[in-house]
Structure formats: structure tokens, C-alpha cells
Tab-separated table of C-alpha atoms in Angstrom:
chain	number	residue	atom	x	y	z
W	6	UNK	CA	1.627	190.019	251.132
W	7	UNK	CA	1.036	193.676	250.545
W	8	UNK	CA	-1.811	195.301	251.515
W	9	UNK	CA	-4.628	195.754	249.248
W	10	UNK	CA	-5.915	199.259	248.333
W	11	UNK	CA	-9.159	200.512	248.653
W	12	UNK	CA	-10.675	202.286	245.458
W	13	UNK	CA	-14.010	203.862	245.771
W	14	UNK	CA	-16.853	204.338	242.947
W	15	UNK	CA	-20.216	205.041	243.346
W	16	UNK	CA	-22.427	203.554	241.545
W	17	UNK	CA	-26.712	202.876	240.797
W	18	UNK	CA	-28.282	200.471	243.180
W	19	UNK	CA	-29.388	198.546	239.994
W	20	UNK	CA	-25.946	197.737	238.990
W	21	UNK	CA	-24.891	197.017	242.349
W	22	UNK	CA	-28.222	194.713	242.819
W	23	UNK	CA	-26.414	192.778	239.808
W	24	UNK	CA	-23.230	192.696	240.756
W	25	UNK	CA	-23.732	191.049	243.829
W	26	UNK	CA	-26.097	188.746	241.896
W	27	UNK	CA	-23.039	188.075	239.276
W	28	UNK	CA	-20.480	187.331	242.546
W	29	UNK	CA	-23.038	185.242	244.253
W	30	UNK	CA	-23.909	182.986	241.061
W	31	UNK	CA	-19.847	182.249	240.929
W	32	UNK	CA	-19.997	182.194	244.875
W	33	UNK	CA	-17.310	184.971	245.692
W	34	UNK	CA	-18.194	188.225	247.486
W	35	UNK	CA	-18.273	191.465	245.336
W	36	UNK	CA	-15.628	192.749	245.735
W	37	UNK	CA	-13.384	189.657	244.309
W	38	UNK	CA	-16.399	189.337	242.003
W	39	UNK	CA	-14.942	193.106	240.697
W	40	UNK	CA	-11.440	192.845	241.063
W	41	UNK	CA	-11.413	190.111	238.940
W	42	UNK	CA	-13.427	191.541	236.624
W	43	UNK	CA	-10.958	194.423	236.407
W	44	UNK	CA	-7.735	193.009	236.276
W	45	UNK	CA	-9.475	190.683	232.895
W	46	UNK	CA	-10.215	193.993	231.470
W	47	UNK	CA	-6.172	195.290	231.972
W	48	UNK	CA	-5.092	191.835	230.406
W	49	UNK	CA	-7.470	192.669	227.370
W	50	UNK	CA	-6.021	196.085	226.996
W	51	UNK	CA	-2.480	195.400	227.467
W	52	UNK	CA	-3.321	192.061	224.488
W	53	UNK	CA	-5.348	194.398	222.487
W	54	UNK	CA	-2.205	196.715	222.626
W	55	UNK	CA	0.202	194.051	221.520
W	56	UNK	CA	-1.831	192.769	218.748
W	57	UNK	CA	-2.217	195.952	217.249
W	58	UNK	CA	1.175	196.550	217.309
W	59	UNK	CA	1.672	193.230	215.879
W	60	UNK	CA	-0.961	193.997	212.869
W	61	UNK	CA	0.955	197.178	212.294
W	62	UNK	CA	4.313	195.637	212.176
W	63	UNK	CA	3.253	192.870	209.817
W	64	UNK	CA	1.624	195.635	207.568
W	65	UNK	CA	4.914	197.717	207.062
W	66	UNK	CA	6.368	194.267	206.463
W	67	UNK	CA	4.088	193.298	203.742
W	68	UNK	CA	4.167	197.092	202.050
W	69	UNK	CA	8.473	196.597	201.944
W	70	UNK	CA	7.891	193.255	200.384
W	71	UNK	CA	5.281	194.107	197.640
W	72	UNK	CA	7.561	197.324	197.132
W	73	UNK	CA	10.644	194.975	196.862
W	74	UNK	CA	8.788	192.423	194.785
W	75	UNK	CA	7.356	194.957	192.467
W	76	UNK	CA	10.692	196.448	191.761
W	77	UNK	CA	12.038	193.040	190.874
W	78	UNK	CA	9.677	192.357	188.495
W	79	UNK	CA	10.043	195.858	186.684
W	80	UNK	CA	13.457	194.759	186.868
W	81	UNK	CA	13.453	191.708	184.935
W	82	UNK	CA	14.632	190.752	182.135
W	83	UNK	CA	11.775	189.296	180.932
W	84	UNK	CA	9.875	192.521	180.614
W	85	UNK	CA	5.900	191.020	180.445
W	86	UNK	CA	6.892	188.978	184.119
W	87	UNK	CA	5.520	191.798	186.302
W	88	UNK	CA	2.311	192.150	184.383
W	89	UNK	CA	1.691	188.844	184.144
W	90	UNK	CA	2.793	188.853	188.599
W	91	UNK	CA	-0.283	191.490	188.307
W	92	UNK	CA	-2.535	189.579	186.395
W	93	UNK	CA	-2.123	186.492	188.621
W	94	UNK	CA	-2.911	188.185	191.906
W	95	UNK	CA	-6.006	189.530	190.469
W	96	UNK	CA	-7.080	186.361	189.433
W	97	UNK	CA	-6.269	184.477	192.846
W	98	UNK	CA	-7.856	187.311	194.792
W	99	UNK	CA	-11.180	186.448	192.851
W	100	UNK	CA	-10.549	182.942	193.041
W	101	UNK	CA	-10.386	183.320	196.722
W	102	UNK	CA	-13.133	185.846	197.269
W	103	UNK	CA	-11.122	189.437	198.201
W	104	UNK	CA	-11.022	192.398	196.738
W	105	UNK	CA	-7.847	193.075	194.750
W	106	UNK	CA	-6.951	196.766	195.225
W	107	UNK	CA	-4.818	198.501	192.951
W	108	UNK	CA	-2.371	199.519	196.248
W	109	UNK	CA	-1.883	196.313	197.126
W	110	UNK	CA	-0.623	194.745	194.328
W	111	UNK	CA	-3.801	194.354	191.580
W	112	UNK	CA	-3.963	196.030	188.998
W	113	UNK	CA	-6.105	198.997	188.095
């Protein structure tokens, strides 16, 4: 086992009067009371991190395939398919309670 490293803050004698209430209610000692509250709060980050790069992946995603989509439909031979494809999502967005906007598909 390593060592552990000491880190120093300074802080009111309010918060550490419930701190050490907080660590004695789950019957550790401060300072695991703290740790533990810190390395929950890296864990968030590092999640928080990964799902936003997750939303943002999914979003460039979903703008290639209404892009892709879109130019299908202008593409096809049967010439009133897209606005009809338009027409449809406006609708369903209703239907479903969202807002259909105009960049994402609806029409204007």
C-alpha cells in the first residue's frame, strides 16, 4: 500500500462542526468522511465528461442522418415524398408533445 498524501484546506468552524457531524452519522472519522466525498465528486466529473461527449457524438450523428435522409427524399422520384416526410414529422412532433423546429427536420 502506498502512502496516503496529506492535502490541507482551511476551512469555517461551521462547516467543519458539520462535517464531523456528517462522518459521525455514517460512523467514519472525517477525514474518510471527505475523501470519500471527493473521490464521488471525480467519478461525477469524469461521467459527466463522458456523457457529454456521448450527447455530442449522437448529435453529429443525428444532423448526418437528417442531412442524408433529406437529400434522399429531394432525390426521389416521387417528387411530393419529402414534403409529405416534412409534413409527417410535424404532425408526430405535436402528437407527441415537442416542438418541431424548422432545423431539425419540420417544416417552416
Amino acid at each position: 500500500m502506498t502512502r496516503p498524501i496529506c492535502l490541507q484546506v482551511y476551512i469555517s468552524s461551521e462547516l467543519s462542526s458539520l462535517i464531523r457531524k456528517a462522518a459521525k452519522a455514517k460512523g467514519i472519522s472525517m477525514s474518510e468522511w471527505v475523501r470519500s466525498l471527493l473521490a464521488n465528486a471525480c467519478a461525477e466529473e469524469e461521467l459527466t465528461s463522458r456523457f457529454t461527449a456521448t450527447v455530442e457524438r449522437i448529435s453529429r450523428q443525428s444532423v448526418f442522418l437528417m442531412v442524408g435522409v433529406d437529400a434522399l427524399l429531394a432525390g426521389h422520384a416521387d417528387h411530393g415524398l419529402r414534403e409529405r416526410a416534412h409534413q409527417a414529422y410535424a404532425r408526430k412532433c405535436k402528437e407527441i408533445g415537442v416542438a418541431g423546429a424548422t432545423g431539425e427536420g419540420g417544416v417552416s
